[in-house]
Short mmCIF file of C-alpha atoms in Angstrom, two decimals:
data_model
loop_
_atom_site.label_atom_id
_atom_site.label_comp_id
_atom_site.label_asym_id
_atom_site.label_seq_id
_atom_site.Cartn_x
_atom_site.Cartn_y
_atom_site.Cartn_z
CA MET A 1 36.98 52.28 121.68
CA ILE A 2 39.95 53.81 119.24
CA LEU A 3 37.42 55.34 116.39
CA GLN A 4 33.92 55.51 116.02
CA MET A 5 32.33 56.66 113.13
CA ASP A 6 28.11 57.10 113.10
CA ASN A 7 25.63 57.71 110.46
CA ILE A 8 28.47 59.19 107.88
CA LYS A 9 27.33 60.47 104.99
CA LYS A 10 29.38 61.76 101.88
CA SER A 11 28.59 62.73 98.31
CA PHE A 12 30.59 64.02 95.47
CA ASP A 13 28.70 66.26 92.96
CA GLY A 14 25.24 64.76 94.20
CA LEU A 15 26.70 61.16 93.99
CA GLU A 16 26.10 59.30 97.55
CA VAL A 17 29.50 57.83 97.94
CA LEU A 18 28.99 56.95 101.63
CA LYS A 19 24.83 56.33 102.77
CA ASP A 20 24.59 56.41 106.44
CA ILE A 21 27.69 54.05 107.46
CA SER A 22 28.31 53.27 110.97
CA PHE A 23 31.82 51.73 111.89
CA GLU A 24 33.83 51.04 115.04
CA VAL A 25 37.37 49.75 115.85
CA ASP A 26 38.46 48.50 119.07
CA LYS A 27 41.93 48.78 120.32
CA GLY A 28 44.01 45.89 119.29
CA GLU A 29 41.70 45.15 116.33
CA VAL A 30 42.47 44.14 113.04
CA VAL A 31 39.57 45.11 110.38
CA SER A 32 39.91 44.38 106.53
CA ILE A 33 37.48 46.06 104.16
CA ILE A 34 36.64 44.24 100.89
CA GLY A 35 34.26 44.98 97.86
CA PRO A 36 34.11 46.14 94.37
CA SER A 37 35.66 49.54 93.18
CA GLY A 38 33.37 52.43 93.68
CA SER A 39 31.83 50.64 96.68
CA GLY A 40 33.22 53.76 99.01
CA LYS A 41 36.03 51.53 100.78
CA SER A 42 38.62 54.13 100.28
CA THR A 43 36.50 57.48 100.97
CA LEU A 44 35.39 56.09 104.25
CA LEU A 45 39.22 55.63 104.94
CA ARG A 46 39.91 58.92 103.45
CA CYS A 47 37.09 60.66 105.97
CA ALA A 48 38.65 58.45 108.62
CA THR A 49 41.65 60.01 108.43
CA PHE A 50 40.43 63.72 107.34
CA LEU A 51 41.35 63.68 104.01
CA GLU A 52 38.20 64.19 102.91
CA THR A 53 35.06 66.33 104.93
CA ILE A 54 32.06 64.25 105.97
CA ASP A 55 28.96 65.97 104.89
CA GLY A 56 26.98 64.41 108.16
CA GLY A 57 27.67 62.12 111.24
CA GLU A 58 30.04 61.85 114.05
CA ILE A 59 33.59 61.03 113.82
CA ARG A 60 35.35 60.00 117.84
CA TYR A 61 38.58 59.06 118.23
CA MET A 62 39.23 58.11 121.97
CA GLY A 63 36.30 59.12 122.81
CA GLN A 64 36.96 62.67 121.41
CA ARG A 65 34.54 64.13 118.97
CA ALA A 66 36.47 65.44 115.86
CA ALA A 67 32.98 65.99 113.95
CA HIS A 68 29.65 65.81 114.51
CA THR A 69 26.22 66.80 112.67
CA ASP A 70 24.76 70.41 114.20
CA GLU A 71 21.07 71.07 114.55
CA ASN A 72 20.89 72.53 110.62
CA GLY A 73 22.26 69.19 109.70
CA GLN A 74 25.99 70.28 108.66
CA ALA A 75 28.66 68.82 109.40
CA VAL A 76 30.87 70.57 111.90
CA TYR A 77 34.90 69.98 112.33
CA VAL A 78 36.89 71.27 115.51
CA SER A 79 39.07 73.82 114.94
CA HIS A 80 42.22 73.43 112.85
CA GLN A 81 44.37 73.11 115.42
CA GLU A 82 42.69 70.58 117.38
CA LEU A 83 42.17 68.75 113.76
CA ARG A 84 46.12 68.43 113.89
CA HIS A 85 45.56 66.98 117.62
CA PHE A 86 43.05 64.48 116.03
CA ARG A 87 45.30 63.56 112.90
CA SER A 88 47.93 62.14 115.33
CA TYR A 89 46.14 59.66 116.64
CA CYS A 90 45.87 58.24 112.91
CA GLY A 91 48.27 56.78 110.45
CA LEU A 92 47.52 56.36 106.62
CA VAL A 93 49.39 54.14 104.23
CA PHE A 94 48.66 54.85 100.33
CA GLN A 95 48.38 52.81 97.62
CA GLN A 96 51.00 54.90 95.88
CA PHE A 97 53.39 54.83 98.60
CA ASN A 98 53.93 58.79 98.51
CA LEU A 99 57.28 59.10 99.88
CA PHE A 100 59.08 62.29 99.75
CA PRO A 101 61.45 61.60 97.01
CA HIS A 102 63.98 64.28 97.95
CA TYR A 103 64.50 63.06 101.34
CA SER A 104 66.51 60.01 102.30
CA ILE A 105 64.71 56.98 103.84
CA LEU A 106 65.77 57.89 107.27
CA LYS A 107 64.57 61.45 106.58
CA ASN A 108 61.39 60.59 105.22
CA LEU A 109 61.13 59.11 108.82
CA THR A 110 61.91 61.54 110.95
CA ASP A 111 60.89 64.11 109.12
CA ALA A 112 57.43 64.60 110.64
CA PRO A 113 58.38 63.48 114.09
CA ILE A 114 61.17 66.25 114.21
CA HIS A 115 59.33 69.06 112.91
CA VAL A 116 55.51 68.01 113.45
CA GLN A 117 55.93 66.44 117.00
CA HIS A 118 58.75 68.15 118.08
CA ARG A 119 60.66 65.31 118.97
CA SER A 120 64.41 65.28 119.33
CA LYS A 121 66.76 64.36 116.29
CA GLU A 122 68.25 61.50 118.53
CA GLU A 123 64.99 60.26 119.60
CA ALA A 124 63.37 60.17 116.04
CA GLU A 125 66.27 58.74 114.61
CA GLN A 126 66.65 56.01 116.92
CA THR A 127 63.00 54.98 116.20
CA ALA A 128 63.15 54.95 112.68
CA MET A 129 66.20 52.79 112.61
CA GLU A 130 64.55 50.15 114.87
CA LEU A 131 61.17 50.72 112.71
CA LEU A 132 63.49 50.00 109.01
CA GLY A 133 65.03 46.80 111.11
CA LYS A 134 61.79 45.71 111.87
CA MET A 135 60.59 46.22 108.35
CA GLY A 136 64.10 44.41 107.39
CA ILE A 137 65.36 47.46 105.23
CA ALA A 138 67.71 49.31 107.75
CA ASP A 139 70.53 48.88 105.62
CA LYS A 140 68.64 51.23 102.94
CA ALA A 141 68.39 54.17 105.73
CA ASP A 142 70.77 56.76 103.64
CA ALA A 143 68.98 55.71 100.04
CA TYR A 144 66.74 57.49 98.36
CA PRO A 145 63.21 56.15 97.10
CA TYR A 146 63.51 55.61 93.51
CA GLN A 147 66.67 53.61 94.50
CA LEU A 148 64.09 51.03 96.46
CA SER A 149 61.69 48.57 94.77
CA GLY A 150 58.18 48.92 95.15
CA GLY A 151 57.75 46.57 98.11
CA GLN A 152 60.57 48.13 99.95
CA GLN A 153 58.87 51.22 99.17
CA GLN A 154 55.80 50.70 100.71
CA ARG A 155 57.55 49.13 103.85
CA VAL A 156 59.06 52.57 104.12
CA ALA A 157 55.68 54.26 104.14
CA ILE A 158 54.28 51.98 106.34
CA ALA A 159 57.58 52.80 108.93
CA ARG A 160 57.13 56.31 108.18
CA ALA A 161 53.50 56.19 109.49
CA LEU A 162 54.52 54.00 112.52
CA ALA A 163 57.35 56.28 113.25
CA MET A 164 54.57 58.88 114.56
CA LYS A 165 53.11 56.59 116.78
CA PRO A 166 49.73 56.58 116.10
CA GLU A 167 46.86 54.77 117.71
CA ILE A 168 45.58 53.60 114.62
CA LEU A 169 46.88 52.55 110.94
CA PHE A 170 44.78 52.73 108.18
CA PHE A 171 45.89 51.09 104.83
CA ASP A 172 44.47 51.85 101.45
CA GLU A 173 44.87 48.81 99.07
CA PRO A 174 48.90 48.60 100.17
CA THR A 175 49.65 46.18 97.80
CA SER A 176 47.90 46.93 94.69
CA ALA A 177 50.58 49.00 92.99
CA LEU A 178 53.02 46.13 93.37
CA ASP A 179 53.93 43.56 90.99
CA PRO A 180 52.49 40.06 92.49
CA GLU A 181 55.93 38.98 93.46
CA LEU A 182 56.15 41.87 96.16
CA THR A 183 52.89 41.91 97.53
CA GLY A 184 54.18 38.87 100.09
CA GLU A 185 56.77 41.31 101.69
CA VAL A 186 54.48 43.91 102.35
CA LEU A 187 51.52 41.62 103.69
CA LYS A 188 54.34 40.04 105.53
CA VAL A 189 54.89 43.26 107.45
CA ILE A 190 51.29 44.19 107.95
CA ARG A 191 50.61 40.41 109.35
CA GLN A 192 53.48 40.92 111.64
CA LEU A 193 52.01 43.87 112.97
CA ALA A 194 48.87 42.66 113.43
CA ASP A 195 50.60 39.77 115.53
CA GLU A 196 51.64 42.75 117.91
CA HIS A 197 48.07 43.98 118.28
CA MET A 198 48.57 47.00 116.09
CA THR A 199 45.02 48.08 115.74
CA MET A 200 44.79 48.28 111.55
CA VAL A 201 42.00 48.65 108.93
CA VAL A 202 42.72 47.47 105.74
CA VAL A 203 41.34 48.10 102.83
CA THR A 204 42.33 45.52 100.14
CA HIS A 205 41.63 43.02 97.36
CA GLU A 206 43.96 40.36 98.92
CA MET A 207 41.16 37.72 99.99
CA PRO A 208 43.22 35.11 101.71
CA PHE A 209 45.12 37.95 103.50
CA ALA A 210 42.06 39.19 105.07
CA LYS A 211 41.04 35.91 105.84
CA ALA A 212 44.09 35.26 107.64
CA VAL A 213 44.82 38.34 109.36
CA SER A 214 41.78 40.22 110.53
CA ASN A 215 39.42 39.98 113.45
CA ARG A 216 36.71 41.32 111.45
CA VAL A 217 35.70 41.65 107.79
CA LEU A 218 33.60 44.13 106.11
CA PHE A 219 32.07 44.07 102.62
CA MET A 220 31.16 46.92 101.29
CA ASP A 221 29.19 47.82 98.07
CA GLY A 222 27.36 50.88 96.94
CA GLY A 223 27.77 53.04 99.95
CA VAL A 224 26.81 50.80 102.46
CA ILE A 225 28.13 47.89 104.68
CA VAL A 226 26.43 45.08 103.20
CA GLU A 227 27.65 42.32 105.77
CA GLN A 228 30.30 42.12 108.69
CA GLY A 229 31.76 39.74 110.69
CA ASP A 230 34.38 37.58 111.52
CA PRO A 231 36.44 36.45 108.81
CA ILE A 232 35.18 32.90 108.65
CA SER A 233 31.58 33.40 108.61
CA VAL A 234 31.96 36.44 105.94
CA PHE A 235 34.06 34.41 103.63
CA GLU A 236 32.69 30.83 104.20
CA ASN A 237 29.22 31.37 105.11
CA PRO A 238 28.11 34.78 103.40
CA GLN A 239 24.56 35.54 104.37
CA GLU A 240 23.85 38.31 102.10
CA GLU A 241 23.26 37.28 98.10
CA ARG A 242 25.52 40.30 97.18
CA THR A 243 28.74 39.12 99.11
CA LYS A 244 28.49 35.34 97.71
CA GLN A 245 28.06 37.21 94.10
CA PHE A 246 31.51 39.36 95.10
CA LEU A 247 33.49 36.34 96.74
CA ARG A 248 32.77 33.78 93.85
CA VAL A 249 34.58 35.93 91.53
CA PHE A 250 37.79 35.38 93.91
CA GLU A 251 37.44 31.55 94.12
CA HIS A 252 40.04 29.46 91.53
CA MET B 1 90.90 104.01 68.85
CA ASP B 2 92.41 100.75 69.66
CA ILE B 3 90.56 97.74 70.29
CA SER B 4 92.19 97.50 73.89
CA THR B 5 90.58 101.00 74.54
CA MET B 6 87.33 100.28 73.01
CA PHE B 7 87.56 97.22 75.27
CA SER B 8 88.07 99.28 78.40
CA THR B 9 86.00 102.12 77.18
CA MET B 10 82.93 99.18 76.87
CA SER B 11 83.73 97.76 80.23
CA VAL B 12 81.94 100.27 82.13
CA GLY B 13 79.23 99.01 79.91
CA MET B 14 79.41 95.78 80.94
CA LEU B 15 79.42 96.11 84.33
CA ARG B 16 76.18 97.98 83.95
CA SER B 17 74.58 95.29 81.98
CA PHE B 18 75.72 92.88 85.01
CA GLY B 19 74.22 95.42 87.11
CA ILE B 20 70.57 95.05 85.22
CA PHE B 21 71.41 91.41 85.24
CA VAL B 22 71.82 90.81 88.94
CA LEU B 23 68.81 93.30 90.13
CA THR B 24 66.31 91.91 87.61
CA LEU B 25 67.27 88.40 88.91
CA VAL B 26 67.37 89.71 92.95
CA GLY B 27 63.76 91.14 92.11
CA SER B 28 62.02 88.80 89.87
CA LEU B 29 62.91 85.11 91.47
CA PRO B 30 61.23 86.08 94.56
CA LEU B 31 58.35 88.04 93.15
CA GLY B 32 57.32 85.45 90.48
CA MET B 33 56.52 83.30 93.52
CA VAL B 34 54.30 85.45 94.95
CA VAL B 35 52.86 86.14 91.73
CA ALA B 36 52.50 82.43 91.69
CA LEU B 37 50.73 81.86 94.90
CA LEU B 38 48.47 85.26 93.82
CA LYS B 39 47.43 83.69 90.77
CA LYS B 40 46.46 80.15 93.08
CA SER B 41 44.35 82.57 95.76
CA ARG B 42 41.44 81.82 96.78
CA PHE B 43 40.05 85.27 96.11
CA VAL B 44 38.55 85.65 92.88
CA VAL B 45 39.44 89.41 92.25
CA VAL B 46 43.22 88.65 93.35
CA ARG B 47 43.23 85.49 90.87
CA ALA B 48 41.72 88.15 88.08
CA ILE B 49 43.99 90.81 88.57
CA THR B 50 47.08 88.80 88.55
CA SER B 51 46.14 87.06 85.70
CA ALA B 52 45.44 90.26 83.83
CA TYR B 53 48.92 91.41 85.06
CA ILE B 54 50.78 88.09 83.46
CA THR B 55 48.64 88.60 80.27
CA VAL B 56 49.18 92.22 79.50
CA ILE B 57 53.26 91.77 80.24
CA ARG B 58 53.61 88.60 78.62
CA GLY B 59 51.40 90.09 75.58
CA THR B 60 53.59 93.26 75.25
CA PRO B 61 57.35 94.01 74.51
CA LEU B 62 59.30 94.43 77.19
CA MET B 63 60.86 97.48 75.21
CA LEU B 64 57.46 98.98 74.97
CA GLN B 65 56.83 98.46 78.88
CA LEU B 66 60.03 100.16 79.58
CA LEU B 67 59.28 102.93 77.41
CA VAL B 68 55.66 103.17 79.41
CA TRP B 69 57.61 102.65 83.24
CA TYR B 70 60.30 105.89 82.04
CA PHE B 71 57.78 108.05 80.61
CA GLY B 72 54.19 107.12 82.35
CA PRO B 73 54.67 109.08 85.29
CA PHE B 74 55.31 112.12 83.53
CA TYR B 75 52.80 111.93 80.35
CA LEU B 76 50.00 110.42 82.85
CA PHE B 77 50.35 111.94 85.90
CA GLY B 78 52.68 115.24 85.14
CA MET B 79 55.18 113.88 87.47
CA ASN B 80 59.14 114.50 87.60
CA ILE B 81 60.99 112.18 89.20
CA GLY B 82 64.46 113.15 89.36
CA ASN B 83 67.07 109.87 88.68
CA TRP B 84 64.13 108.01 87.30
CA ARG B 85 65.59 106.33 84.37
CA PHE B 86 67.85 103.63 86.46
CA PRO B 87 64.44 102.85 88.59
CA ALA B 88 62.43 102.58 85.81
CA LEU B 89 64.47 100.36 83.75
CA ILE B 90 64.61 97.92 86.69
CA LEU B 91 61.25 98.37 87.54
CA GLY B 92 60.16 97.44 83.92
CA PHE B 93 62.33 94.06 83.90
CA VAL B 94 61.35 93.10 87.32
CA LEU B 95 57.76 93.15 86.37
CA ASN B 96 58.40 91.52 83.17
CA TYR B 97 60.41 88.70 84.27
CA ALA B 98 58.49 88.01 87.56
CA ALA B 99 55.47 87.41 85.22
CA TYR B 100 57.18 84.90 83.09
CA PHE B 101 58.71 82.77 86.42
CA ALA B 102 55.51 83.15 87.68
CA GLU B 103 54.10 80.97 85.14
CA ILE B 104 57.01 78.45 85.48
CA TYR B 105 56.54 78.38 89.26
CA ARG B 106 53.02 77.92 88.63
CA GLY B 107 53.78 74.98 85.83
CA GLY B 108 56.07 73.32 88.81
CA ILE B 109 53.77 73.92 91.29
CA GLU B 110 51.49 72.09 89.47
CA SER B 111 53.17 68.88 88.29
CA ILE B 112 53.69 67.71 91.80
CA PRO B 113 51.20 64.68 92.51
CA VAL B 114 48.25 65.26 94.95
CA GLY B 115 49.80 62.14 96.89
CA GLN B 116 52.58 64.60 98.50
CA TYR B 117 50.20 66.79 99.75
CA GLU B 118 48.21 64.10 100.85
CA ALA B 119 51.15 62.53 102.69
CA CYS B 120 51.60 65.61 104.40
CA GLU B 121 48.35 66.28 105.48
CA VAL B 122 48.04 63.01 107.25
CA LEU B 123 51.53 63.64 108.75
CA GLY B 124 50.23 66.46 110.23
CA TYR B 125 52.28 69.29 108.59
CA THR B 126 51.21 72.89 108.63
CA LYS B 127 50.37 74.05 105.07
CA THR B 128 53.50 75.89 105.34
CA GLN B 129 55.62 73.04 106.38
CA THR B 130 54.27 71.21 103.17
CA PHE B 131 55.10 73.87 101.05
CA MET B 132 58.16 74.99 102.44
CA ARG B 133 59.31 71.29 103.30
CA VAL B 134 58.13 68.87 100.68
CA ILE B 135 56.67 70.96 97.63
CA LEU B 136 59.26 73.66 96.84
CA PRO B 137 62.42 71.58 96.93
CA GLN B 138 60.77 69.30 94.22
CA VAL B 139 59.67 72.39 92.64
CA ILE B 140 62.95 73.84 92.02
CA LYS B 141 64.59 70.71 90.57
CA ARG B 142 61.56 70.34 88.25
CA ILE B 143 61.68 73.95 86.68
CA MET B 144 65.43 74.40 86.69
CA PRO B 145 65.61 73.80 83.00
CA SER B 146 62.84 76.15 82.10
CA VAL B 147 64.43 78.91 84.74
CA THR B 148 68.03 78.50 82.94
CA ASN B 149 65.98 79.16 79.53
CA GLU B 150 64.68 82.69 80.97
CA VAL B 151 68.23 83.25 82.37
CA ILE B 152 69.81 83.12 79.09
CA THR B 153 67.32 85.28 77.55
CA LEU B 154 67.67 87.92 80.50
CA VAL B 155 71.42 88.16 79.55
CA LYS B 156 70.57 89.23 76.14
CA ASP B 157 67.28 91.22 77.07
CA THR B 158 69.66 93.56 79.19
CA SER B 159 70.41 95.21 75.51
CA LEU B 160 67.34 96.35 75.55
CA ALA B 161 68.08 99.21 77.96
CA PHE B 162 69.27 101.04 75.33
CA THR B 163 65.86 102.07 74.43
CA LEU B 164 65.85 104.02 77.69
CA ALA B 165 69.52 105.64 76.64
CA TYR B 166 71.30 103.47 79.28
CA GLN B 167 74.75 103.36 78.38
CA GLU B 168 75.22 99.78 79.20
CA VAL B 169 77.31 97.44 76.90
CA PHE B 170 75.14 97.84 73.40
CA SER B 171 74.41 101.21 73.45
CA LEU B 172 77.95 102.23 74.09
CA ALA B 173 78.85 99.34 71.35
CA LYS B 174 76.48 101.14 68.95
CA GLN B 175 77.86 104.77 69.72
CA ILE B 176 81.48 103.74 69.63
CA SER B 177 81.11 102.27 66.06
CA ALA B 178 79.44 105.33 64.98
CA SER B 179 82.15 107.67 66.34
CA GLN B 180 84.96 105.69 65.35
CA THR B 181 83.39 103.81 61.97
CA SER B 182 84.33 100.89 63.53
CA PHE B 183 82.37 96.93 63.35
CA MET B 184 84.96 96.05 66.30
CA PRO B 185 82.64 97.37 69.36
CA PHE B 186 79.87 95.08 68.14
CA VAL B 187 82.01 92.12 67.84
CA ILE B 188 83.34 92.93 71.41
CA ALA B 189 79.67 93.28 72.30
CA GLY B 190 78.82 90.06 71.41
CA ILE B 191 81.64 88.13 72.84
CA PHE B 192 80.37 89.67 76.07
CA TYR B 193 76.99 88.55 75.88
CA PHE B 194 78.38 84.94 74.38
CA VAL B 195 80.85 84.64 77.09
CA ALA B 196 77.94 85.57 79.93
CA ASN B 197 75.70 83.07 78.95
CA TYR B 198 78.19 80.28 78.79
CA ILE B 199 78.82 81.03 82.36
CA VAL B 200 75.33 80.99 83.35
CA GLU B 201 75.21 77.52 81.45
CA PHE B 202 78.15 76.43 83.36
CA VAL B 203 76.66 77.63 86.68
CA MET B 204 73.02 76.39 86.01
CA LYS B 205 74.35 72.91 84.87
CA ARG B 206 75.93 72.74 88.42
CA ILE B 207 72.93 73.58 90.27
CA GLU B 208 71.06 71.14 88.35
CA LYS B 209 73.66 68.43 89.19
CA SER B 210 73.62 69.12 92.53
CA MET B 211 69.85 68.24 92.69
CA GLY B 212 70.52 65.17 90.71
CA TYR B 213 70.85 63.15 93.87
CA TYR B 214 66.92 61.82 93.94
CA LYS B 215 64.61 61.36 91.20
#
């Protein structure tokens, strides 16, 4: 088990965004999370990657506890130092890429491995070039983010996350900020990673993609997981009325 | 007194004006960053004091502030500090310009998208690494035009040192003009400020250009 989240609760200003959600990811699994906006999908990812702190529940990576609820019902996290260690388990690809505009593509990929993980420059650059090659943008190593198309920038962002050698990679609507003709190249890369059994959790609105690539699909609505299962059963034979209603919008 | 004599007499003042300019920048550019960060402190008291400082400095004339720093120690505390004129002058300039730079920095820091911080957090950067490696370089690029504005204003503001009877180029121009009944010293002073700012503009443009490799 790579990630285990139990009874996660999260509110923003009294509004419950995650209501007692439990969720786990096995090694090599590809999980898609679908659902209407405001259903808590992104918040779940942000809690899993420690960008948001949970109000209650437990988070474990590789069996080690990163956060839990104490006897007073308060969520407590491990120390800052230890949290950085937990962060090294997970990578996150943002909707808006969030590349560093002042760094070349190569430096975007090597800066954190060198300065956070203290790897040698040679090793970091070699890894970076391999990843860029895999993403089909090795020729862009010396370019700057603004010189790249959205699809290329997102592939750099994926490579940047992979350069940290995470155990699990999260995607927060990776194609939502892209022009339709550019989504394909990004989805292709994610599919390729799935074929290599990279453990991934993808929040997405691309239903055909979710259906084709994932081992498991979660449908979230109103801060709860309404339904989950293998893609065929969730997409073709949904049990819950709310799921059917949501999927109907995507037909035709 | 012919023009070349006037010029050489005033050149001492030019050096002094230049001295005020350099010392003010050396002091206020870093101090402004400290002030900007204090204004974002998590302690309410620190934030309140910093805000008050900026409001008072920006709300009163620099000329008045210079007089306060110069005469304050004596009138308020009865202190007689030897050779206080120049230190008071630099103190007044540095504290004044730091307040303006702090606001420029703050604006720059706040203009950086939150996604940059989040990307750093996920990649495991420490807070210091995030600021020094990712945020600050982008802030510097964004604030260059505003900083250029301040630096140009500073060149001209050095003339306020005449308030404390410090013999920089403007004070000398006034004195020589009065004693020689000549308009020429003012022309020389005017050319001095103009040329100085011309150089400032040129240098700042070069710096901006050097950061133009990304958007």
